[in-house]
Amino acid sequence: MADKVLVTGGAGYIGSHACKALAAAGYVPVTYDNLCTGWREAVKFGPFEQGDLMDRARLDEIFAIHRPVAVMHFAALSQVGEAMREPGKYWRGNVCASLNLIEATMAAGVRDFVFSSTCATYGDQDGVVLDESSPQAPLNSYGASKRAIEDMLRDFGDAHGLRSVIFRYFNVAGADPEAQVGEFHQPETHLIPLILDAIDGKRDALTIHGTDYPTADGTCIRDYVHVMDLVDAHVLGLNWLRTAGELPEGGTEVFCLGTGNGFSVREVLDHSRHVTNRPVPVVEGPRRGGDAVKLVSGSEKAGRVLGWEPRRSTLPSMISDAWRWHQTGHYAG
Ligand code: UDP
């Protein structure tokens, strides 16, 4: 019987791709998701258990039924704009929910935990290329809540022996090249799916949020990582965690998942026109609150320790996989 991994948020964008990668690596991914932002149809690679992270009794039941060997924790609220308006929702929905999950994990005797954190924990860092040791100074409650969960994992490691791998993601983009799963948020706030919507007329235009940033073309710079590369890192991280001697009891290891290459919003627009061979209607708008000017990361540590290589993370590859999904795949909604 293959080992099971409990995947919170397995019905969401990154979680569903992680389930595909876990299944391909010989694990059974058990999705635990309350479907507040996820899609039942995205759960294709293992069992689905509907439930909320705030429901401790349900969590205990799922651990008892499935006896997972590890937890991958993706479930989270992740919209910066909403986090600026409703911080309480983020502290409760991310921090309280994760505390409940970590306590349930410990109670079930599971010790291996993979957590999806974010470059939003860094805030604005003056344009440097970030790495695992860069100072964290989040600009919004989304980043702050993720940083708090990182701290929680370290504390549970020190006190109770939990072993965790923390991945700080940069901008995740693209889709499963086979278009079995893809990115679909409602409402959508992310750049590439919004560009594709503008290209095929699902919205009037793409609004550039701010053209007066101190960058070469005035727009923000981000480091885009293909979702399939990102989830490959999770499987490598899980296997590394489960290999005897790699991480001591109670250890926590952080890895940045970026490519080291930054692209401006205008550069992403140019690549999108090129890949789809279609015009993109654009309007220039004001800055969006909570946005950092530039977020770019190296991946030296993930490469050195885990053997990770972001092979598919070029803009043409991410945009063409997203475009294929956009045209052929969909969930109800
Ligand atoms: N962006 C934009 N227009 C949009 C959505 C995003 O100009 O409609 C910009 C945003 O300001 C940021 C970049 O695109 O500089 C990436 O934003 P996204 O929301 O995709 O990811 P984030 O960096 O916020 O995690």
mmCIF file of C-alpha atoms and ligand atoms in Angstrom:
data_model
loop_
_atom_site.group_PDB
_atom_site.id
_atom_site.type_symbol
_atom_site.label_atom_id
_atom_site.label_comp_id
_atom_site.label_asym_id
_atom_site.label_seq_id
_atom_site.Cartn_x
_atom_site.Cartn_y
_atom_site.Cartn_z
ATOM 1 C CA MET A 1 0.000 0.000 0.000
ATOM 2 C CA ALA A 2 1.451 3.358 -1.054
ATOM 3 C CA ASP A 3 2.113 5.957 1.629
ATOM 4 C CA LYS A 4 -0.540 8.614 1.984
ATOM 5 C CA VAL A 5 0.126 12.339 2.293
ATOM 6 C CA LEU A 6 -2.521 14.673 3.698
ATOM 7 C CA VAL A 7 -2.753 17.648 1.325
ATOM 8 C CA THR A 8 -4.659 20.597 2.736
ATOM 9 C CA GLY A 9 -5.926 22.820 -0.030
ATOM 10 C CA GLY A 10 -5.573 19.969 -2.530
ATOM 11 C CA ALA A 11 -8.555 21.351 -4.472
ATOM 12 C CA GLY A 12 -6.807 24.677 -5.064
ATOM 13 C CA TYR A 13 -4.410 25.821 -7.747
ATOM 14 C CA ILE A 14 -1.061 24.744 -6.314
ATOM 15 C CA GLY A 15 -2.455 21.930 -4.146
ATOM 16 C CA SER A 16 -4.111 20.190 -7.111
ATOM 17 C CA HIS A 17 -0.852 20.258 -9.077
ATOM 18 C CA ALA A 18 0.955 18.938 -5.981
ATOM 19 C CA CYS A 19 -1.489 16.018 -5.853
ATOM 20 C CA LYS A 20 -0.633 15.178 -9.447
ATOM 21 C CA ALA A 21 3.103 15.263 -8.666
ATOM 22 C CA LEU A 22 2.657 13.194 -5.482
ATOM 23 C CA ALA A 23 0.657 10.540 -7.329
ATOM 24 C CA ALA A 24 3.327 10.424 -10.053
ATOM 25 C CA ALA A 25 5.946 9.919 -7.313
ATOM 26 C CA GLY A 26 4.055 6.922 -5.864
ATOM 27 C CA TYR A 27 2.195 8.579 -2.981
ATOM 28 C CA VAL A 28 -1.558 8.692 -2.425
ATOM 29 C CA PRO A 29 -2.520 12.369 -1.947
ATOM 30 C CA VAL A 30 -5.518 12.748 0.380
ATOM 31 C CA THR A 31 -7.076 16.152 -0.234
ATOM 32 C CA TYR A 32 -8.541 17.966 2.754
ATOM 33 C CA ASP A 33 -10.312 21.106 1.576
ATOM 34 C CA ASN A 34 -13.355 23.140 2.597
ATOM 35 C CA LEU A 35 -13.933 24.240 -1.022
ATOM 36 C CA CYS A 36 -14.140 27.902 -0.013
ATOM 37 C CA THR A 37 -11.813 28.724 -2.893
ATOM 38 C CA GLY A 38 -11.004 25.260 -4.276
ATOM 39 C CA TRP A 39 -12.833 23.105 -6.820
ATOM 40 C CA ARG A 40 -14.127 19.575 -6.294
ATOM 41 C CA GLU A 41 -13.305 18.800 -9.950
ATOM 42 C CA ALA A 42 -9.648 19.631 -9.301
ATOM 43 C CA VAL A 43 -9.327 16.578 -7.015
ATOM 44 C CA LYS A 44 -8.313 13.932 -9.537
ATOM 45 C CA PHE A 45 -5.366 12.062 -8.137
ATOM 46 C CA GLY A 46 -6.504 10.643 -4.792
ATOM 47 C CA PRO A 47 -9.331 10.647 -2.235
ATOM 48 C CA PHE A 48 -11.220 13.807 -1.316
ATOM 49 C CA GLU A 49 -12.246 14.657 2.238
ATOM 50 C CA GLN A 50 -14.255 17.821 2.652
ATOM 51 C CA GLY A 51 -13.544 19.649 5.873
ATOM 52 C CA ASP A 52 -12.417 22.845 7.490
ATOM 53 C CA LEU A 53 -9.098 23.320 9.248
ATOM 54 C CA MET A 54 -10.937 24.926 12.164
ATOM 55 C CA ASP A 55 -12.822 21.649 12.707
ATOM 56 C CA ARG A 56 -10.452 19.718 14.969
ATOM 57 C CA ALA A 57 -12.763 16.693 15.357
ATOM 58 C CA ARG A 58 -12.955 16.288 11.579
ATOM 59 C CA LEU A 59 -9.177 16.639 11.260
ATOM 60 C CA ASP A 60 -8.618 13.971 13.937
ATOM 61 C CA GLU A 61 -11.038 11.701 12.112
ATOM 62 C CA ILE A 62 -9.208 12.155 8.793
ATOM 63 C CA PHE A 63 -5.823 11.399 10.386
ATOM 64 C CA ALA A 64 -7.334 8.249 11.968
ATOM 65 C CA ILE A 65 -8.934 7.044 8.723
ATOM 66 C CA HIS A 66 -6.022 7.675 6.366
ATOM 67 C CA ARG A 67 -2.940 7.480 8.614
ATOM 68 C CA PRO A 68 -0.843 9.794 6.400
ATOM 69 C CA VAL A 69 2.947 9.680 6.718
ATOM 70 C CA ALA A 70 3.228 13.442 6.223
ATOM 71 C CA VAL A 71 1.270 16.661 5.743
ATOM 72 C CA MET A 72 1.556 19.178 2.899
ATOM 73 C CA HIS A 73 -0.177 22.346 3.938
ATOM 74 C CA PHE A 74 -1.386 24.562 1.083
ATOM 75 C CA ALA A 75 -4.805 25.653 2.351
ATOM 76 C CA ALA A 76 -4.737 29.406 2.906
ATOM 77 C CA LEU A 77 -6.317 32.716 2.133
ATOM 78 C CA SER A 78 -3.917 34.405 -0.264
ATOM 79 C CA GLN A 79 -5.253 37.665 -1.685
ATOM 80 C CA VAL A 80 -3.188 40.667 -0.735
ATOM 81 C CA GLY A 81 -5.991 43.181 -1.390
ATOM 82 C CA GLU A 82 -8.443 41.275 0.790
ATOM 83 C CA ALA A 83 -5.776 40.898 3.487
ATOM 84 C CA MET A 84 -5.332 44.690 3.526
ATOM 85 C CA ARG A 85 -9.080 45.183 3.980
ATOM 86 C CA GLU A 86 -9.819 42.286 6.349
ATOM 87 C CA PRO A 87 -6.746 41.405 8.445
ATOM 88 C CA GLY A 88 -8.815 39.472 10.993
ATOM 89 C CA LYS A 89 -9.930 37.055 8.306
ATOM 90 C CA TYR A 90 -6.270 36.335 7.510
ATOM 91 C CA TRP A 91 -5.096 35.920 11.089
ATOM 92 C CA ARG A 92 -7.989 33.573 11.819
ATOM 93 C CA GLY A 93 -8.108 31.776 8.459
ATOM 94 C CA ASN A 94 -4.364 31.276 8.137
ATOM 95 C CA VAL A 95 -2.824 31.373 11.611
ATOM 96 C CA CYS A 96 -5.589 29.871 13.794
ATOM 97 C CA ALA A 97 -6.397 27.263 11.158
ATOM 98 C CA SER A 98 -2.735 26.259 10.823
ATOM 99 C CA LEU A 99 -2.334 26.007 14.588
ATOM 100 C CA ASN A 100 -5.262 23.608 14.651
ATOM 101 C CA LEU A 101 -3.724 21.544 11.848
ATOM 102 C CA ILE A 102 -0.277 21.437 13.458
ATOM 103 C CA GLU A 103 -1.773 20.322 16.774
ATOM 104 C CA ALA A 104 -3.836 17.641 15.038
ATOM 105 C CA THR A 105 -0.702 16.515 13.160
ATOM 106 C CA MET A 106 1.243 16.166 16.412
ATOM 107 C CA ALA A 107 -1.660 14.383 18.138
ATOM 108 C CA ALA A 108 -1.788 11.846 15.302
ATOM 109 C CA GLY A 109 1.914 11.103 15.741
ATOM 110 C CA VAL A 110 2.846 12.523 12.316
ATOM 111 C CA ARG A 111 6.155 14.396 12.378
ATOM 112 C CA ASP A 112 6.871 15.406 8.770
ATOM 113 C CA PHE A 113 5.333 18.650 7.524
ATOM 114 C CA VAL A 114 5.757 20.619 4.287
ATOM 115 C CA PHE A 115 4.483 24.187 4.370
ATOM 116 C CA SER A 116 3.763 26.629 1.586
ATOM 117 C CA SER A 117 4.986 30.034 2.625
ATOM 118 C CA THR A 118 5.576 33.068 0.467
ATOM 119 C CA CYS A 119 7.929 35.800 -0.655
ATOM 120 C CA ALA A 120 5.258 38.172 0.736
ATOM 121 C CA THR A 121 6.918 37.500 4.122
ATOM 122 C CA TYR A 122 9.835 39.674 2.924
ATOM 123 C CA GLY A 123 8.003 42.896 2.101
ATOM 124 C CA ASP A 124 9.927 45.506 0.134
ATOM 125 C CA GLN A 125 13.665 44.813 0.258
ATOM 126 C CA ASP A 126 15.168 47.516 -1.921
ATOM 127 C CA GLY A 127 15.509 45.517 -5.072
ATOM 128 C CA VAL A 128 18.017 42.920 -3.840
ATOM 129 C CA VAL A 129 17.861 39.280 -4.874
ATOM 130 C CA LEU A 130 16.386 37.556 -1.841
ATOM 131 C CA ASP A 131 17.448 34.343 -0.217
ATOM 132 C CA GLU A 132 16.552 32.261 2.832
ATOM 133 C CA SER A 133 18.485 34.555 5.181
ATOM 134 C CA SER A 134 16.997 37.852 3.940
ATOM 135 C CA PRO A 135 15.125 39.743 6.684
ATOM 136 C CA GLN A 136 11.367 39.288 6.747
ATOM 137 C CA ALA A 137 9.234 42.441 6.969
ATOM 138 C CA PRO A 138 5.802 41.707 5.481
ATOM 139 C CA LEU A 139 3.739 44.603 4.093
ATOM 140 C CA ASN A 140 0.332 43.032 4.664
ATOM 141 C CA SER A 141 -1.563 40.543 6.842
ATOM 142 C CA TYR A 142 -1.211 37.835 4.240
ATOM 143 C CA GLY A 143 2.599 37.906 4.489
ATOM 144 C CA ALA A 144 2.466 38.453 8.239
ATOM 145 C CA SER A 145 0.173 35.456 8.752
ATOM 146 C CA LYS A 146 2.487 33.205 6.729
ATOM 147 C CA ARG A 147 5.506 34.391 8.681
ATOM 148 C CA ALA A 148 3.661 33.639 11.928
ATOM 149 C CA ILE A 149 3.020 30.081 10.738
ATOM 150 C CA GLU A 150 6.728 29.682 9.939
ATOM 151 C CA ASP A 151 7.481 30.718 13.529
ATOM 152 C CA MET A 152 4.870 28.303 14.814
ATOM 153 C CA LEU A 153 6.503 25.413 12.942
ATOM 154 C CA ARG A 154 9.896 26.264 14.483
ATOM 155 C CA ASP A 155 8.371 26.385 17.966
ATOM 156 C CA PHE A 156 6.630 23.036 17.504
ATOM 157 C CA GLY A 157 9.912 21.633 16.232
ATOM 158 C CA ASP A 158 11.831 22.879 19.265
ATOM 159 C CA ALA A 159 9.223 21.775 21.784
ATOM 160 C CA HIS A 160 7.683 18.667 20.235
ATOM 161 C CA GLY A 161 10.015 17.360 17.527
ATOM 162 C CA LEU A 162 7.964 18.374 14.451
ATOM 163 C CA ARG A 163 10.182 18.340 11.353
ATOM 164 C CA SER A 164 9.289 20.818 8.651
ATOM 165 C CA VAL A 165 10.279 22.052 5.251
ATOM 166 C CA ILE A 166 9.126 25.598 4.502
ATOM 167 C CA PHE A 167 8.975 26.769 0.895
ATOM 168 C CA ARG A 168 8.830 30.485 0.239
ATOM 169 C CA TYR A 169 7.242 30.845 -3.167
ATOM 170 C CA PHE A 170 7.744 33.649 -5.550
ATOM 171 C CA ASN A 171 5.106 34.153 -8.297
ATOM 172 C CA VAL A 172 3.579 30.850 -9.256
ATOM 173 C CA ALA A 173 2.272 30.649 -12.810
ATOM 174 C CA GLY A 174 1.405 28.242 -15.611
ATOM 175 C CA ALA A 175 -0.576 25.030 -15.475
ATOM 176 C CA ASP A 176 -0.285 21.289 -15.852
ATOM 177 C CA PRO A 177 0.966 20.870 -19.456
ATOM 178 C CA GLU A 178 -1.659 18.112 -19.870
ATOM 179 C CA ALA A 179 -4.341 20.598 -18.709
ATOM 180 C CA GLN A 180 -5.864 18.118 -16.235
ATOM 181 C CA VAL A 181 -5.659 20.882 -13.626
ATOM 182 C CA GLY A 182 -4.932 24.576 -13.863
ATOM 183 C CA GLU A 183 -5.329 27.981 -12.293
ATOM 184 C CA PHE A 184 -8.880 29.135 -11.651
ATOM 185 C CA HIS A 185 -9.643 31.639 -8.921
ATOM 186 C CA GLN A 186 -12.888 33.457 -8.324
ATOM 187 C CA PRO A 187 -12.363 36.324 -8.193
ATOM 188 C CA GLU A 188 -9.119 36.196 -10.176
ATOM 189 C CA THR A 189 -6.428 38.627 -9.048
ATOM 190 C CA HIS A 190 -3.280 37.164 -10.614
ATOM 191 C CA LEU A 191 -1.522 38.746 -13.527
ATOM 192 C CA ILE A 192 -1.216 35.970 -16.133
ATOM 193 C CA PRO A 193 -4.786 34.575 -15.925
ATOM 194 C CA LEU A 194 -6.106 38.158 -16.015
ATOM 195 C CA ILE A 195 -4.038 38.860 -19.137
ATOM 196 C CA LEU A 196 -5.431 35.720 -20.780
ATOM 197 C CA ASP A 197 -8.971 36.798 -19.848
ATOM 198 C CA ALA A 198 -8.323 40.180 -21.475
ATOM 199 C CA ILE A 199 -6.920 38.486 -24.584
ATOM 200 C CA ASP A 200 -9.998 36.358 -25.174
ATOM 201 C CA GLY A 201 -12.524 39.019 -24.218
ATOM 202 C CA LYS A 202 -13.595 37.644 -20.818
ATOM 203 C CA ARG A 203 -12.685 41.077 -19.470
ATOM 204 C CA ASP A 204 -12.333 44.418 -21.201
ATOM 205 C CA ALA A 205 -8.669 45.046 -20.455
ATOM 206 C CA LEU A 206 -5.772 44.249 -18.187
ATOM 207 C CA THR A 207 -5.171 47.082 -15.734
ATOM 208 C CA ILE A 208 -1.500 47.666 -14.970
ATOM 209 C CA HIS A 209 -1.357 48.413 -11.252
ATOM 210 C CA GLY A 210 1.134 51.243 -11.155
ATOM 211 C CA THR A 211 3.423 52.589 -13.881
ATOM 212 C CA ASP A 212 5.497 54.925 -11.706
ATOM 213 C CA TYR A 213 7.604 52.403 -9.814
ATOM 214 C CA PRO A 214 11.395 52.950 -9.757
ATOM 215 C CA THR A 215 12.050 50.252 -12.379
ATOM 216 C CA ALA A 216 13.212 50.487 -15.994
ATOM 217 C CA ASP A 217 9.666 50.555 -17.407
ATOM 218 C CA GLY A 218 7.837 51.805 -14.299
ATOM 219 C CA THR A 219 6.055 48.522 -13.494
ATOM 220 C CA CYS A 220 6.681 45.995 -10.694
ATOM 221 C CA ILE A 221 9.123 43.138 -11.094
ATOM 222 C CA ARG A 222 8.381 39.571 -10.058
ATOM 223 C CA ASP A 223 10.105 36.187 -10.285
ATOM 224 C CA TYR A 224 7.710 33.742 -11.995
ATOM 225 C CA VAL A 225 7.964 30.004 -11.275
ATOM 226 C CA HIS A 226 6.138 27.289 -13.197
ATOM 227 C CA VAL A 227 3.631 25.528 -10.952
ATOM 228 C CA MET A 228 4.941 22.113 -12.076
ATOM 229 C CA ASP A 229 8.485 23.070 -11.044
ATOM 230 C CA LEU A 230 7.129 24.340 -7.753
ATOM 231 C CA VAL A 231 5.308 21.115 -6.924
ATOM 232 C CA ASP A 232 8.328 19.060 -7.987
ATOM 233 C CA ALA A 233 10.215 20.913 -5.256
ATOM 234 C CA HIS A 234 7.562 19.795 -2.772
ATOM 235 C CA VAL A 235 8.004 16.153 -3.652
ATOM 236 C CA LEU A 236 11.796 16.525 -3.443
ATOM 237 C CA GLY A 237 11.362 18.273 -0.081
ATOM 238 C CA LEU A 238 9.077 15.549 1.223
ATOM 239 C CA ASN A 239 11.449 12.787 0.181
ATOM 240 C CA TRP A 240 14.371 14.683 1.674
ATOM 241 C CA LEU A 241 12.457 15.117 4.934
ATOM 242 C CA ARG A 242 11.686 11.408 5.029
ATOM 243 C CA THR A 243 15.270 10.343 4.348
ATOM 244 C CA ALA A 244 16.877 9.328 7.621
ATOM 245 C CA GLY A 245 19.578 11.681 8.802
ATOM 246 C CA GLU A 246 18.831 14.602 6.467
ATOM 247 C CA LEU A 247 16.958 16.705 9.003
ATOM 248 C CA PRO A 248 17.276 16.167 12.759
ATOM 249 C CA GLU A 249 14.262 15.763 15.009
ATOM 250 C CA GLY A 250 12.654 19.153 15.504
ATOM 251 C CA GLY A 251 14.480 20.663 12.525
ATOM 252 C CA THR A 252 13.021 23.273 10.206
ATOM 253 C CA GLU A 253 14.553 24.093 6.846
ATOM 254 C CA VAL A 254 13.530 27.014 4.621
ATOM 255 C CA PHE A 255 13.908 27.034 0.832
ATOM 256 C CA CYS A 256 13.192 29.906 -1.542
ATOM 257 C CA LEU A 257 11.622 28.800 -4.788
ATOM 258 C CA GLY A 258 12.414 31.351 -7.461
ATOM 259 C CA THR A 259 14.535 31.458 -10.604
ATOM 260 C CA GLY A 260 16.725 34.493 -9.956
ATOM 261 C CA ASN A 261 15.149 36.259 -12.956
ATOM 262 C CA GLY A 262 12.785 39.181 -12.563
ATOM 263 C CA PHE A 263 10.229 40.309 -15.155
ATOM 264 C CA SER A 264 8.192 43.500 -15.164
ATOM 265 C CA VAL A 265 4.434 43.569 -15.751
ATOM 266 C CA ARG A 266 5.080 45.065 -19.197
ATOM 267 C CA GLU A 267 7.517 42.250 -20.044
ATOM 268 C CA VAL A 268 4.893 39.663 -19.062
ATOM 269 C CA LEU A 269 2.418 41.469 -21.333
ATOM 270 C CA ASP A 270 4.904 41.390 -24.230
ATOM 271 C CA HIS A 271 5.502 37.653 -23.794
ATOM 272 C CA SER A 272 1.756 37.041 -23.579
ATOM 273 C CA ARG A 273 1.163 38.831 -26.897
ATOM 274 C CA HIS A 274 3.936 36.833 -28.460
ATOM 275 C CA VAL A 275 2.887 33.393 -27.133
ATOM 276 C CA THR A 276 -0.807 33.784 -27.944
ATOM 277 C CA ASN A 277 -0.237 35.834 -31.093
ATOM 278 C CA ARG A 278 -3.119 38.053 -29.991
ATOM 279 C CA PRO A 279 -3.313 41.686 -28.833
ATOM 280 C CA VAL A 280 -3.810 42.451 -25.129
ATOM 281 C CA PRO A 281 -6.058 45.423 -24.301
ATOM 282 C CA VAL A 282 -4.330 47.328 -21.493
ATOM 283 C CA VAL A 283 -5.189 50.292 -19.287
ATOM 284 C CA GLU A 284 -2.783 51.963 -16.906
ATOM 285 C CA GLY A 285 -4.069 52.313 -13.348
ATOM 286 C CA PRO A 286 -2.769 53.439 -9.956
ATOM 287 C CA ARG A 287 -0.575 51.345 -7.686
ATOM 288 C CA ARG A 288 -2.237 48.489 -5.777
ATOM 289 C CA GLY A 289 -1.781 48.766 -2.002
ATOM 290 C CA GLY A 290 0.595 46.229 -0.461
ATOM 291 C CA ASP A 291 2.643 45.580 -3.632
ATOM 292 C CA ALA A 292 6.454 45.417 -3.340
ATOM 293 C CA VAL A 293 8.469 47.002 -6.181
ATOM 294 C CA LYS A 294 10.620 43.959 -6.873
ATOM 295 C CA LEU A 295 10.593 40.398 -5.557
ATOM 296 C CA VAL A 296 13.255 38.139 -7.017
ATOM 297 C CA SER A 297 14.832 35.104 -5.414
ATOM 298 C CA GLY A 298 17.704 32.791 -6.001
ATOM 299 C CA SER A 299 17.198 29.026 -5.776
ATOM 300 C CA GLU A 300 20.767 28.072 -4.939
ATOM 301 C CA LYS A 301 19.844 26.290 -1.706
ATOM 302 C CA ALA A 302 16.945 24.311 -3.192
ATOM 303 C CA GLY A 303 19.265 23.257 -6.015
ATOM 304 C CA ARG A 304 22.145 22.328 -3.743
ATOM 305 C CA VAL A 305 20.199 20.525 -1.005
ATOM 306 C CA LEU A 306 17.192 19.110 -2.851
ATOM 307 C CA GLY A 307 18.545 18.882 -6.400
ATOM 308 C CA TRP A 308 15.751 21.178 -7.611
ATOM 309 C CA GLU A 309 15.955 22.735 -11.063
ATOM 310 C CA PRO A 310 13.209 25.096 -12.278
ATOM 311 C CA ARG A 311 13.356 23.672 -15.802
ATOM 312 C CA ARG A 312 9.982 24.824 -17.069
ATOM 313 C CA SER A 313 10.073 28.287 -15.513
ATOM 314 C CA THR A 314 10.466 30.442 -18.604
ATOM 315 C CA LEU A 315 7.757 32.979 -19.371
ATOM 316 C CA PRO A 316 6.922 31.438 -22.792
ATOM 317 C CA SER A 317 6.508 27.999 -21.207
ATOM 318 C CA MET A 318 4.397 29.275 -18.290
ATOM 319 C CA ILE A 319 2.204 31.421 -20.510
ATOM 320 C CA SER A 320 1.702 28.733 -23.153
ATOM 321 C CA ASP A 321 0.742 26.115 -20.524
ATOM 322 C CA ALA A 322 -1.614 28.623 -18.878
ATOM 323 C CA TRP A 323 -3.077 29.478 -22.298
ATOM 324 C CA ARG A 324 -3.674 25.793 -23.117
ATOM 325 C CA TRP A 325 -5.469 25.323 -19.795
ATOM 326 C CA HIS A 326 -7.384 28.559 -20.335
ATOM 327 C CA GLN A 327 -8.663 27.301 -23.675
ATOM 328 C CA THR A 328 -9.308 23.627 -22.910
ATOM 329 C CA GLY A 329 -9.644 23.060 -19.204
ATOM 330 C CA HIS A 330 -12.143 24.469 -16.751
ATOM 331 C CA TYR A 331 -14.002 23.842 -13.534
ATOM 332 C CA ALA A 332 -17.640 24.699 -12.967
ATOM 333 C CA GLY A 333 -18.064 28.124 -11.477
HETATM 334 N N1 UDP B 1 -0.716 43.148 -11.601
HETATM 335 C C1 UDP B 1 -1.208 44.117 -12.459
HETATM 336 N N2 UDP B 1 -2.514 44.026 -12.859
HETATM 337 C C2 UDP B 1 -3.345 43.034 -12.437
HETATM 338 C C3 UDP B 1 -2.835 42.050 -11.552
HETATM 339 C C4 UDP B 1 -1.505 42.145 -11.162
HETATM 340 O O1 UDP B 1 -0.507 45.034 -12.863
HETATM 341 O O2 UDP B 1 -4.524 43.036 -12.822
HETATM 342 C C5 UDP B 1 0.680 43.241 -11.174
HETATM 343 C C6 UDP B 1 0.844 43.362 -9.662
HETATM 344 O O3 UDP B 1 0.804 44.711 -9.264
HETATM 345 C C7 UDP B 1 2.217 42.718 -9.454
HETATM 346 C C8 UDP B 1 2.293 41.669 -10.566
HETATM 347 O O4 UDP B 1 1.313 42.041 -11.530
HETATM 348 O O5 UDP B 1 3.232 43.666 -9.683
HETATM 349 C C9 UDP B 1 1.980 40.275 -10.065
HETATM 350 O O6 UDP B 1 0.755 40.330 -9.350
HETATM 351 P P1 UDP B 1 -0.007 39.020 -8.894
HETATM 352 O O7 UDP B 1 -1.307 39.462 -8.256
HETATM 353 O O8 UDP B 1 -0.109 38.068 -10.037
HETATM 354 O O9 UDP B 1 0.958 38.358 -7.823
HETATM 355 P P2 UDP B 1 1.595 38.955 -6.471
HETATM 356 O O10 UDP B 1 2.936 39.504 -6.871
HETATM 357 O O11 UDP B 1 0.663 39.988 -5.901
HETATM 358 O O12 UDP B 1 1.711 37.743 -5.604
#
